[in-house]
PDB file of C-alpha atoms and ligand atoms in Angstrom:
ATOM      1  CA  MET A 227      -7.262  26.800  29.960  1.00  0.00           C
ATOM      2  CA  SER A 228      -6.058  23.449  28.656  1.00  0.00           C
ATOM      3  CA  HIS A 229      -6.276  20.520  31.088  1.00  0.00           C
ATOM      4  CA  THR A 230      -3.682  18.411  29.340  1.00  0.00           C
ATOM      5  CA  THR A 231      -0.579  20.530  29.104  1.00  0.00           C
ATOM      6  CA  ILE A 232       2.897  19.933  27.806  1.00  0.00           C
ATOM      7  CA  ALA A 233       3.885  19.337  31.460  1.00  0.00           C
ATOM      8  CA  THR A 234       1.235  16.596  31.645  1.00  0.00           C
ATOM      9  CA  LEU A 235       2.726  14.888  28.575  1.00  0.00           C
ATOM     10  CA  MET A 236       6.250  15.228  30.008  1.00  0.00           C
ATOM     11  CA  GLN A 237       5.033  13.565  33.189  1.00  0.00           C
ATOM     12  CA  MET A 238       3.438  10.776  31.153  1.00  0.00           C
ATOM     13  CA  LYS A 239       6.741  10.177  29.404  1.00  0.00           C
ATOM     14  CA  SER A 240       8.629   9.892  32.691  1.00  0.00           C
ATOM     15  CA  ASP A 241       5.900   7.623  34.103  1.00  0.00           C
ATOM     16  CA  GLY A 242       6.096   5.385  31.037  1.00  0.00           C
ATOM     17  CA  GLU A 243       2.440   6.034  30.095  1.00  0.00           C
ATOM     18  CA  LYS A 244       1.915   6.092  26.353  1.00  0.00           C
ATOM     19  CA  ILE A 245       0.604   9.348  24.867  1.00  0.00           C
ATOM     20  CA  THR A 246      -2.272   9.175  22.370  1.00  0.00           C
ATOM     21  CA  MET A 247      -2.682  11.697  19.521  1.00  0.00           C
ATOM     22  CA  LEU A 248      -4.990  11.777  16.534  1.00  0.00           C
ATOM     23  CA  THR A 249      -5.642  14.396  13.907  1.00  0.00           C
ATOM     24  CA  SER A 250      -8.918  16.296  13.780  1.00  0.00           C
ATOM     25  CA  TYR A 251     -10.172  19.051  11.509  1.00  0.00           C
ATOM     26  CA  ASP A 252     -13.629  19.914  12.910  1.00  0.00           C
ATOM     27  CA  ALA A 253     -15.568  20.265  16.112  1.00  0.00           C
ATOM     28  CA  SER A 254     -17.646  17.054  15.857  1.00  0.00           C
ATOM     29  CA  PHE A 255     -14.702  14.677  15.398  1.00  0.00           C
ATOM     30  CA  THR A 256     -12.912  16.524  18.164  1.00  0.00           C
ATOM     31  CA  ARG A 257     -15.829  15.813  20.568  1.00  0.00           C
ATOM     32  CA  VAL A 258     -15.622  12.084  19.659  1.00  0.00           C
ATOM     33  CA  LEU A 259     -11.829  12.135  20.284  1.00  0.00           C
ATOM     34  CA  GLU A 260     -12.325  13.870  23.615  1.00  0.00           C
ATOM     35  CA  GLU A 261     -14.962  11.323  24.686  1.00  0.00           C
ATOM     36  CA  ALA A 262     -12.473   8.556  24.002  1.00  0.00           C
ATOM     37  CA  GLY A 263      -9.819  10.259  26.141  1.00  0.00           C
ATOM     38  CA  VAL A 264      -7.312  11.166  23.390  1.00  0.00           C
ATOM     39  CA  ASP A 265      -4.477  13.139  25.077  1.00  0.00           C
ATOM     40  CA  SER A 266      -3.586  15.452  22.225  1.00  0.00           C
ATOM     41  CA  ILE A 267      -5.183  16.532  19.000  1.00  0.00           C
ATOM     42  CA  LEU A 268      -3.258  17.558  15.877  1.00  0.00           C
ATOM     43  CA  VAL A 269      -4.848  19.814  13.254  1.00  0.00           C
ATOM     44  CA  GLY A 270      -2.532  18.359  10.642  1.00  0.00           C
ATOM     45  CA  ASP A 271      -1.880  19.882   7.228  1.00  0.00           C
ATOM     46  CA  SER A 272      -2.892  16.364   6.100  1.00  0.00           C
ATOM     47  CA  LEU A 273      -6.204  18.139   5.814  1.00  0.00           C
ATOM     48  CA  GLY A 274      -4.979  19.194   2.356  1.00  0.00           C
ATOM     49  CA  MET A 275      -5.253  15.543   1.292  1.00  0.00           C
ATOM     50  CA  VAL A 276      -8.068  14.111   3.422  1.00  0.00           C
ATOM     51  CA  ILE A 277     -10.396  17.111   3.528  1.00  0.00           C
ATOM     52  CA  GLN A 278      -9.546  19.032   0.391  1.00  0.00           C
ATOM     53  CA  GLY A 279      -8.621  16.102  -1.864  1.00  0.00           C
ATOM     54  CA  GLN A 280      -5.244  17.563  -2.880  1.00  0.00           C
ATOM     55  CA  GLU A 281      -2.369  15.329  -3.970  1.00  0.00           C
ATOM     56  CA  SER A 282      -0.082  16.565  -1.204  1.00  0.00           C
ATOM     57  CA  THR A 283      -0.079  18.904   1.805  1.00  0.00           C
ATOM     58  CA  LEU A 284       1.707  21.651  -0.112  1.00  0.00           C
ATOM     59  CA  PRO A 285      -1.293  23.778  -1.223  1.00  0.00           C
ATOM     60  CA  VAL A 286      -2.654  24.273   2.335  1.00  0.00           C
ATOM     61  CA  SER A 287      -2.691  27.891   3.412  1.00  0.00           C
ATOM     62  CA  VAL A 288      -2.331  29.592   6.807  1.00  0.00           C
ATOM     63  CA  ASP A 289      -5.941  30.887   6.537  1.00  0.00           C
ATOM     64  CA  GLU A 290      -7.160  27.314   6.051  1.00  0.00           C
ATOM     65  CA  MET A 291      -5.129  26.031   9.036  1.00  0.00           C
ATOM     66  CA  VAL A 292      -6.498  28.856  11.234  1.00  0.00           C
ATOM     67  CA  TYR A 293     -10.084  28.065  10.151  1.00  0.00           C
ATOM     68  CA  HIS A 294      -9.778  24.325  10.943  1.00  0.00           C
ATOM     69  CA  THR A 295      -7.883  24.968  14.173  1.00  0.00           C
ATOM     70  CA  ARG A 296     -10.680  27.291  15.283  1.00  0.00           C
ATOM     71  CA  CYS A 297     -13.294  24.611  14.451  1.00  0.00           C
ATOM     72  CA  VAL A 298     -11.331  22.002  16.463  1.00  0.00           C
ATOM     73  CA  ALA A 299     -10.836  24.419  19.360  1.00  0.00           C
ATOM     74  CA  ARG A 300     -14.627  24.801  19.687  1.00  0.00           C
ATOM     75  CA  GLY A 301     -15.005  21.013  20.153  1.00  0.00           C
ATOM     76  CA  ARG A 302     -12.004  20.655  22.483  1.00  0.00           C
ATOM     77  CA  ARG A 303     -12.354  20.097  26.175  1.00  0.00           C
ATOM     78  CA  ASP A 304      -9.165  18.651  27.721  1.00  0.00           C
ATOM     79  CA  ALA A 305      -6.745  17.600  24.998  1.00  0.00           C
ATOM     80  CA  LEU A 306      -3.591  19.567  24.084  1.00  0.00           C
ATOM     81  CA  LEU A 307      -4.299  21.251  20.741  1.00  0.00           C
ATOM     82  CA  ILE A 308      -1.452  21.351  18.182  1.00  0.00           C
ATOM     83  CA  ALA A 309      -1.658  23.025  14.779  1.00  0.00           C
ATOM     84  CA  ASP A 310       0.568  22.430  11.776  1.00  0.00           C
ATOM     85  CA  MET A 311       2.469  25.293  10.192  1.00  0.00           C
ATOM     86  CA  PRO A 312       1.790  24.783   6.480  1.00  0.00           C
ATOM     87  CA  PHE A 313       4.340  24.674   3.692  1.00  0.00           C
ATOM     88  CA  MET A 314       6.184  28.014   3.140  1.00  0.00           C
ATOM     89  CA  SER A 315       4.643  29.630   6.210  1.00  0.00           C
ATOM     90  CA  TYR A 316       7.897  29.453   8.225  1.00  0.00           C
ATOM     91  CA  SER A 317      10.650  30.184   5.704  1.00  0.00           C
ATOM     92  CA  SER A 318      12.120  32.778   8.063  1.00  0.00           C
ATOM     93  CA  ALA A 319      11.883  33.196  11.810  1.00  0.00           C
ATOM     94  CA  ASP A 320       9.879  36.470  11.365  1.00  0.00           C
ATOM     95  CA  GLN A 321       7.394  34.825   9.005  1.00  0.00           C
ATOM     96  CA  ALA A 322       7.065  31.876  11.420  1.00  0.00           C
ATOM     97  CA  LEU A 323       6.400  34.206  14.360  1.00  0.00           C
ATOM     98  CA  SER A 324       3.607  36.010  12.604  1.00  0.00           C
ATOM     99  CA  ASN A 325       1.933  32.807  11.249  1.00  0.00           C
ATOM    100  CA  ALA A 326       2.341  30.822  14.498  1.00  0.00           C
ATOM    101  CA  GLY A 327       0.931  33.836  16.317  1.00  0.00           C
ATOM    102  CA  ARG A 328      -2.178  33.634  14.142  1.00  0.00           C
ATOM    103  CA  LEU A 329      -2.611  29.881  14.793  1.00  0.00           C
ATOM    104  CA  MET A 330      -2.490  30.575  18.507  1.00  0.00           C
ATOM    105  CA  LYS A 331      -4.387  33.898  18.738  1.00  0.00           C
ATOM    106  CA  ASP A 332      -7.049  33.306  16.087  1.00  0.00           C
ATOM    107  CA  GLY A 333      -7.076  29.504  15.945  1.00  0.00           C
ATOM    108  CA  GLY A 334      -6.709  28.703  19.667  1.00  0.00           C
ATOM    109  CA  ALA A 335      -3.733  26.304  19.260  1.00  0.00           C
ATOM    110  CA  HIS A 336      -1.573  25.552  22.295  1.00  0.00           C
ATOM    111  CA  MET A 337       1.434  24.491  20.219  1.00  0.00           C
ATOM    112  CA  VAL A 338       2.558  24.632  16.611  1.00  0.00           C
ATOM    113  CA  LYS A 339       4.279  21.840  14.645  1.00  0.00           C
ATOM    114  CA  LEU A 340       6.823  22.403  11.921  1.00  0.00           C
ATOM    115  CA  GLU A 341       8.898  20.115   9.736  1.00  0.00           C
ATOM    116  CA  GLY A 342      12.675  20.188   9.469  1.00  0.00           C
ATOM    117  CA  GLY A 343      15.931  19.788  11.354  1.00  0.00           C
ATOM    118  CA  ALA A 344      19.086  21.929  11.391  1.00  0.00           C
ATOM    119  CA  SER A 345      17.573  24.569   9.079  1.00  0.00           C
ATOM    120  CA  GLN A 346      14.784  25.270  11.598  1.00  0.00           C
ATOM    121  CA  LEU A 347      16.844  25.733  14.750  1.00  0.00           C
ATOM    122  CA  GLU A 348      16.723  29.577  14.744  1.00  0.00           C
ATOM    123  CA  THR A 349      13.005  29.523  14.050  1.00  0.00           C
ATOM    124  CA  VAL A 350      12.385  27.107  16.948  1.00  0.00           C
ATOM    125  CA  ARG A 351      14.486  29.349  19.199  1.00  0.00           C
ATOM    126  CA  GLN A 352      12.568  32.454  18.219  1.00  0.00           C
ATOM    127  CA  LEU A 353       9.120  30.868  18.566  1.00  0.00           C
ATOM    128  CA  THR A 354      10.015  29.451  21.981  1.00  0.00           C
ATOM    129  CA  LEU A 355      11.474  32.774  23.209  1.00  0.00           C
ATOM    130  CA  ASN A 356       8.186  34.359  22.269  1.00  0.00           C
ATOM    131  CA  GLY A 357       6.073  31.892  24.261  1.00  0.00           C
ATOM    132  CA  ILE A 358       5.017  29.710  21.337  1.00  0.00           C
ATOM    133  CA  PRO A 359       5.593  26.016  22.140  1.00  0.00           C
ATOM    134  CA  VAL A 360       6.985  24.017  19.225  1.00  0.00           C
ATOM    135  CA  CYS A 361       6.576  20.386  18.180  1.00  0.00           C
ATOM    136  CA  ALA A 362       9.285  19.457  15.686  1.00  0.00           C
ATOM    137  CA  HIS A 363       8.750  16.859  12.930  1.00  0.00           C
ATOM    138  CA  LEU A 364      11.587  14.646  11.585  1.00  0.00           C
ATOM    139  CA  GLY A 365      11.936  11.521   9.473  1.00  0.00           C
ATOM    140  CA  LEU A 366       9.548  11.561   6.544  1.00  0.00           C
ATOM    141  CA  GLN A 367       8.573  15.242   6.106  1.00  0.00           C
ATOM    142  CA  PRO A 368       5.562  15.325   3.784  1.00  0.00           C
ATOM    143  CA  GLN A 369       6.122  19.002   2.884  1.00  0.00           C
ATOM    144  CA  SER A 370       9.423  17.883   1.283  1.00  0.00           C
ATOM    145  CA  VAL A 371       7.836  15.074  -0.771  1.00  0.00           C
ATOM    146  CA  HIS A 372       9.182  16.473  -4.061  1.00  0.00           C
ATOM    147  CA  LYS A 373      12.707  16.843  -2.653  1.00  0.00           C
ATOM    148  CA  LEU A 374      12.579  13.289  -1.281  1.00  0.00           C
ATOM    149  CA  GLY A 375      11.083  11.856  -4.499  1.00  0.00           C
ATOM    150  CA  GLY A 376       8.149  10.240  -2.713  1.00  0.00           C
ATOM    151  CA  TYR A 377       6.820   9.071   0.655  1.00  0.00           C
ATOM    152  CA  ARG A 378       9.688   6.850   1.794  1.00  0.00           C
ATOM    153  CA  VAL A 379      11.042   5.459   5.056  1.00  0.00           C
ATOM    154  CA  GLN A 380      13.885   7.730   6.288  1.00  0.00           C
ATOM    155  CA  GLY A 381      17.001   6.947   8.381  1.00  0.00           C
ATOM    156  CA  ARG A 382      17.668   3.466   7.054  1.00  0.00           C
ATOM    157  CA  ASP A 383      21.400   4.026   6.454  1.00  0.00           C
ATOM    158  CA  ASP A 384      23.919   5.006   9.090  1.00  0.00           C
ATOM    159  CA  GLU A 385      24.485   8.499   7.786  1.00  0.00           C
ATOM    160  CA  SER A 386      20.826   9.532   7.595  1.00  0.00           C
ATOM    161  CA  ALA A 387      20.088   7.836  10.929  1.00  0.00           C
ATOM    162  CA  ARG A 388      22.900   9.902  12.525  1.00  0.00           C
ATOM    163  CA  GLU A 389      21.530  13.036  10.940  1.00  0.00           C
ATOM    164  CA  ILE A 390      18.035  12.483  12.294  1.00  0.00           C
ATOM    165  CA  LYS A 391      19.430  11.740  15.744  1.00  0.00           C
ATOM    166  CA  GLU A 392      21.590  14.881  15.730  1.00  0.00           C
ATOM    167  CA  ASP A 393      18.687  16.998  14.425  1.00  0.00           C
ATOM    168  CA  ALA A 394      16.434  15.651  17.214  1.00  0.00           C
ATOM    169  CA  MET A 395      18.941  16.596  19.898  1.00  0.00           C
ATOM    170  CA  ALA A 396      19.605  20.034  18.366  1.00  0.00           C
ATOM    171  CA  LEU A 397      15.832  20.797  18.118  1.00  0.00           C
ATOM    172  CA  GLU A 398      15.347  19.857  21.755  1.00  0.00           C
ATOM    173  CA  ALA A 399      18.322  22.087  22.713  1.00  0.00           C
ATOM    174  CA  ALA A 400      16.774  24.930  20.648  1.00  0.00           C
ATOM    175  CA  GLY A 401      13.550  24.687  22.710  1.00  0.00           C
ATOM    176  CA  ALA A 402      11.302  22.180  20.937  1.00  0.00           C
ATOM    177  CA  GLN A 403       8.965  20.594  23.525  1.00  0.00           C
ATOM    178  CA  MET A 404       7.743  17.646  21.481  1.00  0.00           C
ATOM    179  CA  LEU A 405       8.885  15.704  18.423  1.00  0.00           C
ATOM    180  CA  VAL A 406       6.900  13.786  15.818  1.00  0.00           C
ATOM    181  CA  LEU A 407       8.979  11.076  14.147  1.00  0.00           C
ATOM    182  CA  GLU A 408       7.458   9.800  10.901  1.00  0.00           C
ATOM    183  CA  CYS A 409       8.420   6.594   9.057  1.00  0.00           C
ATOM    184  CA  VAL A 410      11.780   5.699  10.540  1.00  0.00           C
ATOM    185  CA  PRO A 411      13.074   2.305  11.630  1.00  0.00           C
ATOM    186  CA  LYS A 412      11.772   1.113  14.989  1.00  0.00           C
ATOM    187  CA  GLY A 413      15.250   0.879  16.553  1.00  0.00           C
ATOM    188  CA  LEU A 414      16.200   4.438  15.617  1.00  0.00           C
ATOM    189  CA  ALA A 415      12.924   5.819  17.002  1.00  0.00           C
ATOM    190  CA  ALA A 416      13.481   3.812  20.246  1.00  0.00           C
ATOM    191  CA  GLU A 417      16.974   5.298  20.615  1.00  0.00           C
ATOM    192  CA  ILE A 418      15.806   8.904  20.004  1.00  0.00           C
ATOM    193  CA  SER A 419      12.885   8.460  22.459  1.00  0.00           C
ATOM    194  CA  ARG A 420      15.367   7.215  25.057  1.00  0.00           C
ATOM    195  CA  ILE A 421      17.872  10.089  24.497  1.00  0.00           C
ATOM    196  CA  LEU A 422      15.379  12.999  24.452  1.00  0.00           C
ATOM    197  CA  ALA A 423      13.667  14.347  27.565  1.00  0.00           C
ATOM    198  CA  ILE A 424      10.724  15.678  25.503  1.00  0.00           C
ATOM    199  CA  PRO A 425       7.934  13.342  24.353  1.00  0.00           C
ATOM    200  CA  VAL A 426       8.538  11.634  21.006  1.00  0.00           C
ATOM    201  CA  ILE A 427       5.340  10.796  19.115  1.00  0.00           C
ATOM    202  CA  GLY A 428       5.680   8.196  16.362  1.00  0.00           C
ATOM    203  CA  ILE A 429       3.845   7.520  13.160  1.00  0.00           C
ATOM    204  CA  GLY A 430       5.351   4.505  11.434  1.00  0.00           C
ATOM    205  CA  ALA A 431       8.151   4.615  14.019  1.00  0.00           C
ATOM    206  CA  GLY A 432       7.431   1.579  16.136  1.00  0.00           C
ATOM    207  CA  VAL A 433       5.998   0.911  19.620  1.00  0.00           C
ATOM    208  CA  ASP A 434       8.894   2.301  21.622  1.00  0.00           C
ATOM    209  CA  CYS A 435       8.104   5.985  21.016  1.00  0.00           C
ATOM    210  CA  ASP A 436       6.513   7.828  23.940  1.00  0.00           C
ATOM    211  CA  GLY A 437       3.248   8.086  22.055  1.00  0.00           C
ATOM    212  CA  GLN A 438       1.528   7.504  18.718  1.00  0.00           C
ATOM    213  CA  VAL A 439      -0.326   9.629  16.168  1.00  0.00           C
ATOM    214  CA  LEU A 440      -2.442   8.649  13.127  1.00  0.00           C
ATOM    215  CA  VAL A 441      -4.571  10.568  10.674  1.00  0.00           C
ATOM    216  CA  VAL A 442      -8.050   9.901  12.031  1.00  0.00           C
ATOM    217  CA  TYR A 443      -9.547   9.092   8.596  1.00  0.00           C
ATOM    218  CA  ASP A 444      -6.763   6.508   8.066  1.00  0.00           C
ATOM    219  CA  MET A 445      -7.587   4.667  11.304  1.00  0.00           C
ATOM    220  CA  LEU A 446     -11.269   4.690  10.361  1.00  0.00           C
ATOM    221  CA  GLY A 447     -10.452   3.182   6.966  1.00  0.00           C
ATOM    222  CA  ILE A 448     -12.033   5.938   4.895  1.00  0.00           C
ATOM    223  CA  THR A 449      -8.936   7.389   3.207  1.00  0.00           C
ATOM    224  CA  SER A 450      -8.825   6.618  -0.488  1.00  0.00           C
ATOM    225  CA  GLY A 451      -5.795   5.047  -2.165  1.00  0.00           C
ATOM    226  CA  ARG A 452      -3.166   2.638  -0.877  1.00  0.00           C
ATOM    227  CA  ARG A 453      -3.069   2.273   2.885  1.00  0.00           C
ATOM    228  CA  PRO A 454       0.493   2.809   4.310  1.00  0.00           C
ATOM    229  CA  ARG A 455       1.972  -0.116   6.240  1.00  0.00           C
ATOM    230  CA  PHE A 456       1.944   1.825   9.522  1.00  0.00           C
ATOM    231  CA  VAL A 457      -1.815   2.390   9.515  1.00  0.00           C
ATOM    232  CA  LYS A 458      -4.274   0.100  11.206  1.00  0.00           C
ATOM    233  CA  ASN A 459      -7.982   0.323  10.340  1.00  0.00           C
ATOM    234  CA  PHE A 460      -9.773   0.030  13.731  1.00  0.00           C
ATOM    235  CA  MET A 461     -13.308   0.206  12.214  1.00  0.00           C
ATOM    236  CA  PRO A 462     -14.016  -3.390  11.193  1.00  0.00           C
ATOM    237  CA  GLU A 463     -13.621  -4.779  14.725  1.00  0.00           C
ATOM    238  CA  ALA A 464     -15.048  -1.739  16.530  1.00  0.00           C
ATOM    239  CA  GLY A 465     -18.117  -1.177  14.368  1.00  0.00           C
ATOM    240  CA  SER A 466     -18.614   2.554  15.100  1.00  0.00           C
ATOM    241  CA  VAL A 467     -16.542   5.726  15.033  1.00  0.00           C
ATOM    242  CA  PRO A 468     -16.508   6.272  18.809  1.00  0.00           C
ATOM    243  CA  ALA A 469     -15.699   2.580  19.435  1.00  0.00           C
ATOM    244  CA  ALA A 470     -12.879   2.619  16.877  1.00  0.00           C
ATOM    245  CA  VAL A 471     -11.292   5.710  18.458  1.00  0.00           C
ATOM    246  CA  SER A 472     -11.582   4.126  21.937  1.00  0.00           C
ATOM    247  CA  ALA A 473      -9.993   0.935  20.572  1.00  0.00           C
ATOM    248  CA  TYR A 474      -7.080   3.010  19.190  1.00  0.00           C
ATOM    249  CA  VAL A 475      -6.596   4.728  22.561  1.00  0.00           C
ATOM    250  CA  GLN A 476      -6.652   1.368  24.324  1.00  0.00           C
ATOM    251  CA  ALA A 477      -4.275  -0.213  21.830  1.00  0.00           C
ATOM    252  CA  VAL A 478      -1.703   2.601  22.155  1.00  0.00           C
ATOM    253  CA  LYS A 479      -1.932   2.639  25.970  1.00  0.00           C
ATOM    254  CA  THR A 480      -1.434  -1.131  26.186  1.00  0.00           C
ATOM    255  CA  LYS A 481       1.325  -1.088  23.542  1.00  0.00           C
ATOM    256  CA  SER A 482      -0.557  -3.469  21.270  1.00  0.00           C
ATOM    257  CA  PHE A 483      -0.460  -0.800  18.523  1.00  0.00           C
ATOM    258  CA  PRO A 484       1.738  -0.416  16.559  1.00  0.00           C
ATOM    259  CA  ALA A 485       2.601  -4.085  16.087  1.00  0.00           C
ATOM    260  CA  GLU A 486       5.581  -5.382  14.106  1.00  0.00           C
ATOM    261  CA  GLU A 487       3.470  -5.425  10.957  1.00  0.00           C
ATOM    262  CA  HIS A 488       2.951  -1.631  11.261  1.00  0.00           C
ATOM    263  CA  SER A 489       6.694  -0.916  11.896  1.00  0.00           C
ATOM    264  CA  PHE A 490       9.838  -0.625   9.774  1.00  0.00           C
ATOM    265  CA  GLN A 491      13.200  -2.257  10.487  1.00  0.00           C
TER     266      GLN A 491
HETATM  267  O1  KIV B 522      -0.345  16.464   8.869  1.00  0.00           O
HETATM  268  C1  KIV B 522      -0.486  15.509   9.679  1.00  0.00           C
HETATM  269  O2  KIV B 522      -1.561  14.992   9.877  1.00  0.00           O
HETATM  270  C2  KIV B 522       0.732  15.057  10.338  1.00  0.00           C
HETATM  271  C3  KIV B 522       0.677  13.742  11.062  1.00  0.00           C
HETATM  272  C4  KIV B 522       0.428  12.651  10.110  1.00  0.00           C
HETATM  273  C5  KIV B 522       1.844  13.531  11.907  1.00  0.00           C
HETATM  274  O3  KIV B 522       1.743  15.699  10.255  1.00  0.00           O
END
């Protein structure tokens, strides 16, 4: 039984305590995250890029997500365990039910995350009705990178900001119990976090979200290629992996991360 539940994270939101989340893909990293007191762990489909060396998250399969979720579940002690639904694994509500069921039954996830707004409402409803908690994901949706034409900040003009806000409210009404907001202006993320009752976890969305998530390899400075603006490398000051993860937890809890330099206007 999970010690940190969705109810715990809801309580943290209403108490104003920031929620910490990091990605993990194996049991050993998960133990380090647990030792540092990370509240929730995401088995992100970012594993396609940081573990498999792919150019995007698109090639990741359900089998691979189940495998990594199971590895993480073995190292987990208290944190809420969330697993990503990979690209094309939730194109219909029926397909989503069967694949989310695998992530929970075979992988040991407590919640699944999927990308998308209005088009996903029926799927979110069906998953929730069947006892599968859903974390929605709006703003920059990496599975739509080809449609978007690159990894870009979303919601900068009035129309797209309104669309993200309306999608967020509709997803909550459909039953989503958490929302990840990626690469949106700080003010928009603050407004959505205020409006929604469910926890809003930001990545490149400013300090006023209810919590923060980063890809663990990014915050350890070992991801190859250009580092996105919203990432902070905690390794140089901390000097070891456990100390860097603890510094991240501390920085999120005390609202010193993300700073202005990690946020978008
Ligand atoms: O796949 C992932 O790791 C994610 C986070 C970056 C939010 O979706």
